[in-house]
Amino acid sequence: MEKKIDRGKRFVYEQAQLFRCPLCHTSMKGSAAGLICENQHRFDVSKKGTLFFLTHQVKTDYDHEMFAARRRMIQSGMYQPLLKRLAALVPSAGTLLDVGCGEGSFLDLLLEQTGQQAAIGFDISKEGVYMATEQPQPAFWCVADLTNLPFADKRFDTVLNIFSPSNYREFARILKPAGQLLKVVPGPRYLQELRQAFYPEDVTKQQYSNAPVVTKFTEFYRHFESEEITYQFEIPAERRLDLLEMSPLEWGVKPERKAELKKQPLSKITVDLLLLKGENSAFL
Ligand SMILES: [Zn+2]
């Protein structure tokens, strides 16, 4: 089997036109070690087959344990209806970028269905990106900054943005004129059983509104489509403890409350999502 580093090098060599230098914004070309820009800034592919585009180290709140719990939940089928819908919207050939890919399961499971030609996932978390390199599908993974994407103008057919922050101007820049942004945000009932179980006395923490995110989205698109995807997921018995660890909801929970929940974990959870689709031609 091809080594991760060789697979990564081959990808960036063949797809160098997708990238641009995050330092000076000139174009990149393939080198023996990775990519090099017109001003000789070099980006070498790591042993894990990734590229690191940040100019400084960033510490994130998502640790290995949370990524691992998320991975097990996503792979248990919790988001299968969402993935099926996304697969229907993503062209079967083309370029795909997953923004804030985390440990890579969403992109990997999507590629299983779509067979994308060139797919890149990036995250600001080095930990997440390293974990993503364990995924079986041949995506390329890198560490990058959302506000200064290391990608060239008008190169991507689809930008995927699942549960992660957005930079709409950067997305519009790198998308082809006929490209699309697919953004997934939680709906008001997303994980509601978990919110109630974590914070039985705190009504404000039990509630969630995506209104500010949706409003922001509408400010950037002349018109757009939106679709609610809502269902109940029966949590496999062996995954019920993972649900407690997979999201930032867990950060403020009292330890004794969590200990109680571990003894009697939830068996069903509501997945309530809003899928927003913006055509780049409608970008304001
Ligand atoms: Zn440069």
PDB file of C-alpha atoms and ligand atoms in Angstrom:
ATOM      1  CA  MET A   1       0.000   0.000   0.000  1.00  0.00           C
ATOM      2  CA  GLU A   2       1.141   3.509  -0.825  1.00  0.00           C
ATOM      3  CA  LYS A   3       2.568   5.337   2.206  1.00  0.00           C
ATOM      4  CA  LYS A   4       0.629   8.316   3.546  1.00  0.00           C
ATOM      5  CA  ILE A   5       3.445  10.726   2.730  1.00  0.00           C
ATOM      6  CA  ASP A   6       3.691   9.504  -0.870  1.00  0.00           C
ATOM      7  CA  ARG A   7      -0.058   9.651  -1.348  1.00  0.00           C
ATOM      8  CA  GLY A   8      -0.068  13.218   0.022  1.00  0.00           C
ATOM      9  CA  LYS A   9       2.826  14.291  -2.201  1.00  0.00           C
ATOM     10  CA  ARG A  10       1.199  12.793  -5.259  1.00  0.00           C
ATOM     11  CA  PHE A  11      -2.065  14.606  -4.500  1.00  0.00           C
ATOM     12  CA  VAL A  12      -0.496  18.052  -4.133  1.00  0.00           C
ATOM     13  CA  TYR A  13       1.734  17.514  -7.172  1.00  0.00           C
ATOM     14  CA  GLU A  14      -1.237  16.598  -9.357  1.00  0.00           C
ATOM     15  CA  GLN A  15      -3.576  19.186  -7.803  1.00  0.00           C
ATOM     16  CA  ALA A  16      -1.143  22.071  -7.188  1.00  0.00           C
ATOM     17  CA  GLN A  17      -3.470  24.443  -9.069  1.00  0.00           C
ATOM     18  CA  LEU A  18      -6.023  24.128  -6.243  1.00  0.00           C
ATOM     19  CA  PHE A  19      -3.698  25.839  -3.771  1.00  0.00           C
ATOM     20  CA  ARG A  20      -2.283  29.311  -3.265  1.00  0.00           C
ATOM     21  CA  CYS A  21       0.331  30.516  -0.838  1.00  0.00           C
ATOM     22  CA  PRO A  22      -1.234  31.635   2.473  1.00  0.00           C
ATOM     23  CA  LEU A  23       1.714  33.979   3.076  1.00  0.00           C
ATOM     24  CA  CYS A  24       1.934  35.940  -0.194  1.00  0.00           C
ATOM     25  CA  HIS A  25      -1.136  34.681  -2.118  1.00  0.00           C
ATOM     26  CA  THR A  26       0.830  33.730  -5.249  1.00  0.00           C
ATOM     27  CA  SER A  27       0.247  30.457  -7.057  1.00  0.00           C
ATOM     28  CA  MET A  28       1.868  27.210  -6.041  1.00  0.00           C
ATOM     29  CA  LYS A  29       3.501  24.416  -7.950  1.00  0.00           C
ATOM     30  CA  GLY A  30       4.475  20.921  -6.962  1.00  0.00           C
ATOM     31  CA  SER A  31       7.986  20.303  -5.607  1.00  0.00           C
ATOM     32  CA  ALA A  32       9.745  17.105  -4.580  1.00  0.00           C
ATOM     33  CA  ALA A  33       8.676  17.663  -0.966  1.00  0.00           C
ATOM     34  CA  GLY A  34       5.265  19.284  -1.429  1.00  0.00           C
ATOM     35  CA  LEU A  35       4.364  22.760  -2.705  1.00  0.00           C
ATOM     36  CA  ILE A  36       6.358  25.896  -3.432  1.00  0.00           C
ATOM     37  CA  CYS A  37       5.033  29.372  -4.295  1.00  0.00           C
ATOM     38  CA  GLU A  38       6.370  32.001  -6.707  1.00  0.00           C
ATOM     39  CA  ASN A  39       8.219  33.655  -3.812  1.00  0.00           C
ATOM     40  CA  GLN A  40       9.804  30.363  -2.752  1.00  0.00           C
ATOM     41  CA  HIS A  41       7.690  29.774   0.352  1.00  0.00           C
ATOM     42  CA  ARG A  42       7.791  26.026   0.842  1.00  0.00           C
ATOM     43  CA  PHE A  43       5.182  23.723   2.287  1.00  0.00           C
ATOM     44  CA  ASP A  44       6.434  20.190   2.824  1.00  0.00           C
ATOM     45  CA  VAL A  45       4.101  17.228   3.110  1.00  0.00           C
ATOM     46  CA  SER A  46       4.342  15.613   6.563  1.00  0.00           C
ATOM     47  CA  LYS A  47       4.906  11.927   7.268  1.00  0.00           C
ATOM     48  CA  LYS A  48       1.161  11.601   7.730  1.00  0.00           C
ATOM     49  CA  GLY A  49       0.621  13.039   4.253  1.00  0.00           C
ATOM     50  CA  THR A  50      -0.733  16.396   5.427  1.00  0.00           C
ATOM     51  CA  LEU A  51       0.213  20.028   4.868  1.00  0.00           C
ATOM     52  CA  PHE A  52       0.445  22.626   7.609  1.00  0.00           C
ATOM     53  CA  PHE A  53      -0.551  26.101   6.365  1.00  0.00           C
ATOM     54  CA  LEU A  54      -0.796  28.027   9.640  1.00  0.00           C
ATOM     55  CA  THR A  55       1.782  30.658  10.356  1.00  0.00           C
ATOM     56  CA  HIS A  56       1.455  29.982  14.085  1.00  0.00           C
ATOM     57  CA  GLN A  57       0.285  27.152  16.332  1.00  0.00           C
ATOM     58  CA  VAL A  58      -3.334  27.390  17.421  1.00  0.00           C
ATOM     59  CA  LYS A  59      -4.740  25.723  20.477  1.00  0.00           C
ATOM     60  CA  THR A  60      -8.309  24.472  20.122  1.00  0.00           C
ATOM     61  CA  ASP A  61     -10.755  23.134  22.681  1.00  0.00           C
ATOM     62  CA  TYR A  62     -11.398  19.949  20.753  1.00  0.00           C
ATOM     63  CA  ASP A  63      -9.164  17.224  22.105  1.00  0.00           C
ATOM     64  CA  HIS A  64      -8.448  13.700  20.959  1.00  0.00           C
ATOM     65  CA  GLU A  65     -11.102  12.212  23.210  1.00  0.00           C
ATOM     66  CA  MET A  66     -13.878  14.392  21.833  1.00  0.00           C
ATOM     67  CA  PHE A  67     -12.839  13.764  18.234  1.00  0.00           C
ATOM     68  CA  ALA A  68     -12.723  10.010  18.920  1.00  0.00           C
ATOM     69  CA  ALA A  69     -16.232  10.044  20.455  1.00  0.00           C
ATOM     70  CA  ARG A  70     -17.551  12.078  17.506  1.00  0.00           C
ATOM     71  CA  ARG A  71     -15.973   9.660  15.085  1.00  0.00           C
ATOM     72  CA  ARG A  72     -17.640   6.658  16.714  1.00  0.00           C
ATOM     73  CA  MET A  73     -21.021   8.419  16.721  1.00  0.00           C
ATOM     74  CA  ILE A  74     -20.792   9.522  13.081  1.00  0.00           C
ATOM     75  CA  GLN A  75     -19.655   6.064  12.016  1.00  0.00           C
ATOM     76  CA  SER A  76     -22.507   4.447  13.960  1.00  0.00           C
ATOM     77  CA  GLY A  77     -24.909   5.970  11.417  1.00  0.00           C
ATOM     78  CA  MET A  78     -26.166   8.918  13.450  1.00  0.00           C
ATOM     79  CA  TYR A  79     -25.936  11.271  10.457  1.00  0.00           C
ATOM     80  CA  GLN A  80     -26.770   8.836   7.652  1.00  0.00           C
ATOM     81  CA  PRO A  81     -29.914  10.728   6.493  1.00  0.00           C
ATOM     82  CA  LEU A  82     -27.857  13.925   6.256  1.00  0.00           C
ATOM     83  CA  LEU A  83     -25.044  12.209   4.360  1.00  0.00           C
ATOM     84  CA  LYS A  84     -27.527  10.692   1.921  1.00  0.00           C
ATOM     85  CA  ARG A  85     -28.967  14.137   1.217  1.00  0.00           C
ATOM     86  CA  LEU A  86     -25.524  15.691   0.778  1.00  0.00           C
ATOM     87  CA  ALA A  87     -24.472  12.883  -1.567  1.00  0.00           C
ATOM     88  CA  ALA A  88     -27.456  13.706  -3.788  1.00  0.00           C
ATOM     89  CA  LEU A  89     -26.366  17.363  -4.000  1.00  0.00           C
ATOM     90  CA  VAL A  90     -22.637  16.891  -4.566  1.00  0.00           C
ATOM     91  CA  PRO A  91     -21.662  16.283  -8.209  1.00  0.00           C
ATOM     92  CA  SER A  92     -20.174  12.842  -8.751  1.00  0.00           C
ATOM     93  CA  ALA A  93     -17.032  14.345 -10.295  1.00  0.00           C
ATOM     94  CA  GLY A  94     -15.411  17.604  -9.348  1.00  0.00           C
ATOM     95  CA  THR A  95     -13.593  19.335  -6.550  1.00  0.00           C
ATOM     96  CA  LEU A  96     -14.852  19.297  -3.000  1.00  0.00           C
ATOM     97  CA  LEU A  97     -13.601  21.124   0.076  1.00  0.00           C
ATOM     98  CA  ASP A  98     -14.712  20.252   3.609  1.00  0.00           C
ATOM     99  CA  VAL A  99     -14.262  23.264   5.892  1.00  0.00           C
ATOM    100  CA  GLY A 100     -13.637  22.384   9.535  1.00  0.00           C
ATOM    101  CA  CYS A 101     -13.397  18.669   8.750  1.00  0.00           C
ATOM    102  CA  GLY A 102     -12.415  17.676  12.300  1.00  0.00           C
ATOM    103  CA  GLU A 103     -11.446  14.002  12.361  1.00  0.00           C
ATOM    104  CA  GLY A 104     -12.744  13.544   8.820  1.00  0.00           C
ATOM    105  CA  SER A 105     -15.674  11.131   9.162  1.00  0.00           C
ATOM    106  CA  PHE A 106     -18.255  13.305   7.399  1.00  0.00           C
ATOM    107  CA  LEU A 107     -16.085  13.799   4.330  1.00  0.00           C
ATOM    108  CA  ASP A 108     -14.957  10.191   4.325  1.00  0.00           C
ATOM    109  CA  LEU A 109     -18.491   8.770   4.476  1.00  0.00           C
ATOM    110  CA  LEU A 110     -19.634  11.236   1.829  1.00  0.00           C
ATOM    111  CA  LEU A 111     -16.817  10.196  -0.517  1.00  0.00           C
ATOM    112  CA  GLU A 112     -17.829   6.583  -0.031  1.00  0.00           C
ATOM    113  CA  GLN A 113     -21.091   7.530  -1.746  1.00  0.00           C
ATOM    114  CA  THR A 114     -19.975  10.140  -4.286  1.00  0.00           C
ATOM    115  CA  GLY A 115     -16.500   9.060  -5.412  1.00  0.00           C
ATOM    116  CA  GLN A 116     -15.197  12.628  -5.731  1.00  0.00           C
ATOM    117  CA  GLN A 117     -12.147  13.188  -7.931  1.00  0.00           C
ATOM    118  CA  ALA A 118     -10.396  15.707  -5.757  1.00  0.00           C
ATOM    119  CA  ALA A 119     -11.440  16.179  -2.151  1.00  0.00           C
ATOM    120  CA  ILE A 120      -9.706  18.206   0.539  1.00  0.00           C
ATOM    121  CA  GLY A 121     -10.605  18.468   4.195  1.00  0.00           C
ATOM    122  CA  PHE A 122      -9.046  21.053   6.460  1.00  0.00           C
ATOM    123  CA  ASP A 123      -9.300  22.033  10.077  1.00  0.00           C
ATOM    124  CA  ILE A 124      -7.507  24.422  12.390  1.00  0.00           C
ATOM    125  CA  SER A 125      -6.929  21.510  14.780  1.00  0.00           C
ATOM    126  CA  LYS A 126      -3.781  19.548  14.021  1.00  0.00           C
ATOM    127  CA  GLU A 127      -5.097  16.729  16.192  1.00  0.00           C
ATOM    128  CA  GLY A 128      -8.269  16.442  14.113  1.00  0.00           C
ATOM    129  CA  VAL A 129      -6.345  16.490  10.837  1.00  0.00           C
ATOM    130  CA  TYR A 130      -3.937  13.790  11.999  1.00  0.00           C
ATOM    131  CA  MET A 131      -6.876  11.618  12.953  1.00  0.00           C
ATOM    132  CA  ALA A 132      -8.438  12.303   9.557  1.00  0.00           C
ATOM    133  CA  THR A 133      -5.437  10.717   7.836  1.00  0.00           C
ATOM    134  CA  GLU A 134      -6.634   7.371   9.250  1.00  0.00           C
ATOM    135  CA  GLN A 135      -9.763   7.555   7.071  1.00  0.00           C
ATOM    136  CA  PRO A 136      -9.894   5.045   4.204  1.00  0.00           C
ATOM    137  CA  GLN A 137     -11.109   7.312   1.363  1.00  0.00           C
ATOM    138  CA  PRO A 138      -8.408   9.131  -0.633  1.00  0.00           C
ATOM    139  CA  ALA A 139      -9.041  12.696   0.536  1.00  0.00           C
ATOM    140  CA  PHE A 140      -6.198  15.123   1.190  1.00  0.00           C
ATOM    141  CA  TRP A 141      -6.054  16.635   4.686  1.00  0.00           C
ATOM    142  CA  CYS A 142      -4.439  19.874   5.837  1.00  0.00           C
ATOM    143  CA  VAL A 143      -4.262  22.324   8.717  1.00  0.00           C
ATOM    144  CA  ALA A 144      -5.390  25.783   7.643  1.00  0.00           C
ATOM    145  CA  ASP A 145      -7.003  29.023   8.722  1.00  0.00           C
ATOM    146  CA  LEU A 146     -10.589  29.708   7.711  1.00  0.00           C
ATOM    147  CA  THR A 147      -9.941  33.432   7.305  1.00  0.00           C
ATOM    148  CA  ASN A 148      -6.990  32.968   4.938  1.00  0.00           C
ATOM    149  CA  LEU A 149      -7.601  29.844   2.905  1.00  0.00           C
ATOM    150  CA  PRO A 150      -4.552  28.349   1.167  1.00  0.00           C
ATOM    151  CA  PHE A 151      -6.656  27.703  -1.938  1.00  0.00           C
ATOM    152  CA  ALA A 152      -6.718  29.439  -5.311  1.00  0.00           C
ATOM    153  CA  ASP A 153      -9.649  31.443  -6.723  1.00  0.00           C
ATOM    154  CA  LYS A 154     -12.532  29.690  -8.516  1.00  0.00           C
ATOM    155  CA  ARG A 155     -11.317  26.129  -8.110  1.00  0.00           C
ATOM    156  CA  PHE A 156     -13.998  24.280  -6.134  1.00  0.00           C
ATOM    157  CA  ASP A 157     -17.379  22.920  -7.180  1.00  0.00           C
ATOM    158  CA  THR A 158     -18.603  22.391  -3.624  1.00  0.00           C
ATOM    159  CA  VAL A 159     -17.671  23.807  -0.251  1.00  0.00           C
ATOM    160  CA  LEU A 160     -19.028  21.756   2.615  1.00  0.00           C
ATOM    161  CA  ASN A 161     -19.425  23.446   6.005  1.00  0.00           C
ATOM    162  CA  ILE A 162     -20.872  21.113   8.635  1.00  0.00           C
ATOM    163  CA  PHE A 163     -21.218  22.391  12.220  1.00  0.00           C
ATOM    164  CA  SER A 164     -18.274  24.706  11.727  1.00  0.00           C
ATOM    165  CA  PRO A 165     -17.664  28.450  11.410  1.00  0.00           C
ATOM    166  CA  SER A 166     -17.869  30.216   8.049  1.00  0.00           C
ATOM    167  CA  ASN A 167     -15.985  32.840   6.176  1.00  0.00           C
ATOM    168  CA  TYR A 168     -18.374  33.551   3.315  1.00  0.00           C
ATOM    169  CA  ARG A 169     -16.047  35.865   1.396  1.00  0.00           C
ATOM    170  CA  GLU A 170     -13.327  33.244   1.328  1.00  0.00           C
ATOM    171  CA  PHE A 171     -15.812  30.548   0.294  1.00  0.00           C
ATOM    172  CA  ALA A 172     -17.064  32.745  -2.557  1.00  0.00           C
ATOM    173  CA  ARG A 173     -13.500  33.419  -3.681  1.00  0.00           C
ATOM    174  CA  ILE A 174     -12.466  29.776  -3.996  1.00  0.00           C
ATOM    175  CA  LEU A 175     -15.750  28.473  -5.440  1.00  0.00           C
ATOM    176  CA  LYS A 176     -16.242  28.303  -9.202  1.00  0.00           C
ATOM    177  CA  PRO A 177     -18.932  30.689 -10.510  1.00  0.00           C
ATOM    178  CA  ALA A 178     -21.318  27.720 -10.770  1.00  0.00           C
ATOM    179  CA  GLY A 179     -20.138  26.238  -7.464  1.00  0.00           C
ATOM    180  CA  GLN A 180     -22.190  25.793  -4.315  1.00  0.00           C
ATOM    181  CA  LEU A 181     -21.859  26.162  -0.571  1.00  0.00           C
ATOM    182  CA  LEU A 182     -23.581  23.489   1.507  1.00  0.00           C
ATOM    183  CA  LYS A 183     -23.801  24.582   5.118  1.00  0.00           C
ATOM    184  CA  VAL A 184     -25.272  22.412   7.880  1.00  0.00           C
ATOM    185  CA  VAL A 185     -26.305  23.961  11.181  1.00  0.00           C
ATOM    186  CA  PRO A 186     -28.125  22.479  14.159  1.00  0.00           C
ATOM    187  CA  GLY A 187     -31.876  23.057  14.370  1.00  0.00           C
ATOM    188  CA  PRO A 188     -33.647  24.059  17.601  1.00  0.00           C
ATOM    189  CA  ARG A 189     -34.300  20.441  18.636  1.00  0.00           C
ATOM    190  CA  TYR A 190     -30.825  19.115  17.858  1.00  0.00           C
ATOM    191  CA  LEU A 191     -29.691  16.802  20.710  1.00  0.00           C
ATOM    192  CA  GLN A 192     -32.561  18.137  22.835  1.00  0.00           C
ATOM    193  CA  GLU A 193     -32.653  15.051  25.076  1.00  0.00           C
ATOM    194  CA  LEU A 194     -28.976  15.538  25.830  1.00  0.00           C
ATOM    195  CA  ARG A 195     -29.419  19.237  26.617  1.00  0.00           C
ATOM    196  CA  GLN A 196     -32.240  18.414  29.014  1.00  0.00           C
ATOM    197  CA  ALA A 197     -30.287  15.602  30.651  1.00  0.00           C
ATOM    198  CA  PHE A 198     -27.127  17.698  31.029  1.00  0.00           C
ATOM    199  CA  TYR A 199     -28.843  20.838  32.317  1.00  0.00           C
ATOM    200  CA  PRO A 200     -32.105  19.813  34.000  1.00  0.00           C
ATOM    201  CA  GLU A 201     -32.399  23.094  35.916  1.00  0.00           C
ATOM    202  CA  ASP A 202     -31.094  25.513  33.313  1.00  0.00           C
ATOM    203  CA  VAL A 203     -33.735  26.257  30.698  1.00  0.00           C
ATOM    204  CA  THR A 204     -31.499  28.642  28.722  1.00  0.00           C
ATOM    205  CA  LYS A 205     -28.927  25.888  28.222  1.00  0.00           C
ATOM    206  CA  GLN A 206     -31.670  23.518  27.094  1.00  0.00           C
ATOM    207  CA  GLN A 207     -32.563  25.840  24.239  1.00  0.00           C
ATOM    208  CA  TYR A 208     -30.771  26.608  21.038  1.00  0.00           C
ATOM    209  CA  SER A 209     -31.576  28.942  18.173  1.00  0.00           C
ATOM    210  CA  ASN A 210     -29.819  28.983  14.822  1.00  0.00           C
ATOM    211  CA  ALA A 211     -31.437  32.316  13.897  1.00  0.00           C
ATOM    212  CA  PRO A 212     -28.238  34.420  14.118  1.00  0.00           C
ATOM    213  CA  VAL A 213     -26.351  31.949  11.877  1.00  0.00           C
ATOM    214  CA  VAL A 214     -29.161  31.793   9.329  1.00  0.00           C
ATOM    215  CA  THR A 215     -29.522  35.590   9.270  1.00  0.00           C
ATOM    216  CA  LYS A 216     -25.820  35.969   8.616  1.00  0.00           C
ATOM    217  CA  PHE A 217     -26.027  33.444   5.781  1.00  0.00           C
ATOM    218  CA  THR A 218     -28.922  35.328   4.149  1.00  0.00           C
ATOM    219  CA  GLU A 219     -26.889  38.539   4.173  1.00  0.00           C
ATOM    220  CA  PHE A 220     -24.458  36.973   1.719  1.00  0.00           C
ATOM    221  CA  TYR A 221     -26.812  35.274  -0.750  1.00  0.00           C
ATOM    222  CA  ARG A 222     -29.396  36.961  -2.967  1.00  0.00           C
ATOM    223  CA  HIS A 223     -31.428  33.776  -2.747  1.00  0.00           C
ATOM    224  CA  PHE A 224     -30.783  30.388  -1.248  1.00  0.00           C
ATOM    225  CA  GLU A 225     -32.458  27.096  -0.455  1.00  0.00           C
ATOM    226  CA  SER A 226     -32.964  25.624   2.966  1.00  0.00           C
ATOM    227  CA  GLU A 227     -34.123  22.236   4.084  1.00  0.00           C
ATOM    228  CA  GLU A 228     -34.860  20.753   7.484  1.00  0.00           C
ATOM    229  CA  ILE A 229     -33.610  17.247   8.159  1.00  0.00           C
ATOM    230  CA  THR A 230     -35.089  15.921  11.391  1.00  0.00           C
ATOM    231  CA  TYR A 231     -35.240  12.419  12.790  1.00  0.00           C
ATOM    232  CA  GLN A 232     -34.759  10.334  15.918  1.00  0.00           C
ATOM    233  CA  PHE A 233     -31.674   8.184  16.105  1.00  0.00           C
ATOM    234  CA  GLU A 234     -31.727   4.964  18.120  1.00  0.00           C
ATOM    235  CA  ILE A 235     -28.316   4.905  19.734  1.00  0.00           C
ATOM    236  CA  PRO A 236     -26.638   1.497  19.630  1.00  0.00           C
ATOM    237  CA  ALA A 237     -26.074   0.315  23.222  1.00  0.00           C
ATOM    238  CA  GLU A 238     -22.281   0.356  22.860  1.00  0.00           C
ATOM    239  CA  ARG A 239     -22.323   4.008  21.658  1.00  0.00           C
ATOM    240  CA  ARG A 240     -24.447   5.522  24.428  1.00  0.00           C
ATOM    241  CA  LEU A 241     -21.526   6.777  26.487  1.00  0.00           C
ATOM    242  CA  ASP A 242     -19.939   8.350  23.404  1.00  0.00           C
ATOM    243  CA  LEU A 243     -22.953  10.607  23.017  1.00  0.00           C
ATOM    244  CA  LEU A 244     -22.023  12.218  26.337  1.00  0.00           C
ATOM    245  CA  GLU A 245     -18.532  13.105  25.113  1.00  0.00           C
ATOM    246  CA  MET A 246     -19.052  14.102  21.481  1.00  0.00           C
ATOM    247  CA  SER A 247     -20.052  17.760  21.722  1.00  0.00           C
ATOM    248  CA  PRO A 248     -19.100  21.001  23.453  1.00  0.00           C
ATOM    249  CA  LEU A 249     -22.424  20.720  25.332  1.00  0.00           C
ATOM    250  CA  GLU A 250     -20.506  18.520  27.719  1.00  0.00           C
ATOM    251  CA  TRP A 251     -18.085  21.239  28.835  1.00  0.00           C
ATOM    252  CA  GLY A 252     -20.265  22.887  31.491  1.00  0.00           C
ATOM    253  CA  VAL A 253     -21.912  19.785  32.934  1.00  0.00           C
ATOM    254  CA  LYS A 254     -21.639  19.090  36.664  1.00  0.00           C
ATOM    255  CA  PRO A 255     -19.550  15.945  37.268  1.00  0.00           C
ATOM    256  CA  GLU A 256     -22.209  14.344  39.471  1.00  0.00           C
ATOM    257  CA  ARG A 257     -24.837  14.874  36.743  1.00  0.00           C
ATOM    258  CA  LYS A 258     -22.588  13.229  34.219  1.00  0.00           C
ATOM    259  CA  ALA A 259     -21.883  10.305  36.534  1.00  0.00           C
ATOM    260  CA  GLU A 260     -25.648   9.736  36.899  1.00  0.00           C
ATOM    261  CA  LEU A 261     -26.101   9.833  33.129  1.00  0.00           C
ATOM    262  CA  LYS A 262     -23.329   7.303  32.634  1.00  0.00           C
ATOM    263  CA  LYS A 263     -25.312   4.855  34.739  1.00  0.00           C
ATOM    264  CA  GLN A 264     -28.496   5.505  32.771  1.00  0.00           C
ATOM    265  CA  PRO A 265     -27.517   6.804  29.328  1.00  0.00           C
ATOM    266  CA  LEU A 266     -29.969   7.963  26.679  1.00  0.00           C
ATOM    267  CA  SER A 267     -31.151   5.399  24.150  1.00  0.00           C
ATOM    268  CA  LYS A 268     -32.654   7.844  21.618  1.00  0.00           C
ATOM    269  CA  ILE A 269     -31.579  11.244  20.429  1.00  0.00           C
ATOM    270  CA  THR A 270     -33.163  13.851  18.172  1.00  0.00           C
ATOM    271  CA  VAL A 271     -31.108  14.943  15.197  1.00  0.00           C
ATOM    272  CA  ASP A 272     -32.565  18.206  13.924  1.00  0.00           C
ATOM    273  CA  LEU A 273     -30.572  19.907  11.194  1.00  0.00           C
ATOM    274  CA  LEU A 274     -30.899  22.751   8.755  1.00  0.00           C
ATOM    275  CA  LEU A 275     -29.169  22.426   5.405  1.00  0.00           C
ATOM    276  CA  LEU A 276     -28.500  25.729   3.676  1.00  0.00           C
ATOM    277  CA  LYS A 277     -27.532  25.753   0.022  1.00  0.00           C
ATOM    278  CA  GLY A 278     -26.068  28.866  -1.563  1.00  0.00           C
ATOM    279  CA  GLU A 279     -25.170  29.028  -5.253  1.00  0.00           C
ATOM    280  CA  ASN A 280     -22.036  31.056  -5.789  1.00  0.00           C
ATOM    281  CA  SER A 281     -23.761  32.909  -8.650  1.00  0.00           C
ATOM    282  CA  ALA A 282     -26.149  34.330  -6.010  1.00  0.00           C
ATOM    283  CA  PHE A 283     -23.361  35.595  -3.754  1.00  0.00           C
ATOM    284  CA  LEU A 284     -23.726  39.292  -2.957  1.00  0.00           C
TER     285      LEU A 284
HETATM  286 ZN    ZN B   1       4.404  32.680  -0.841  1.00  0.00          ZN
END
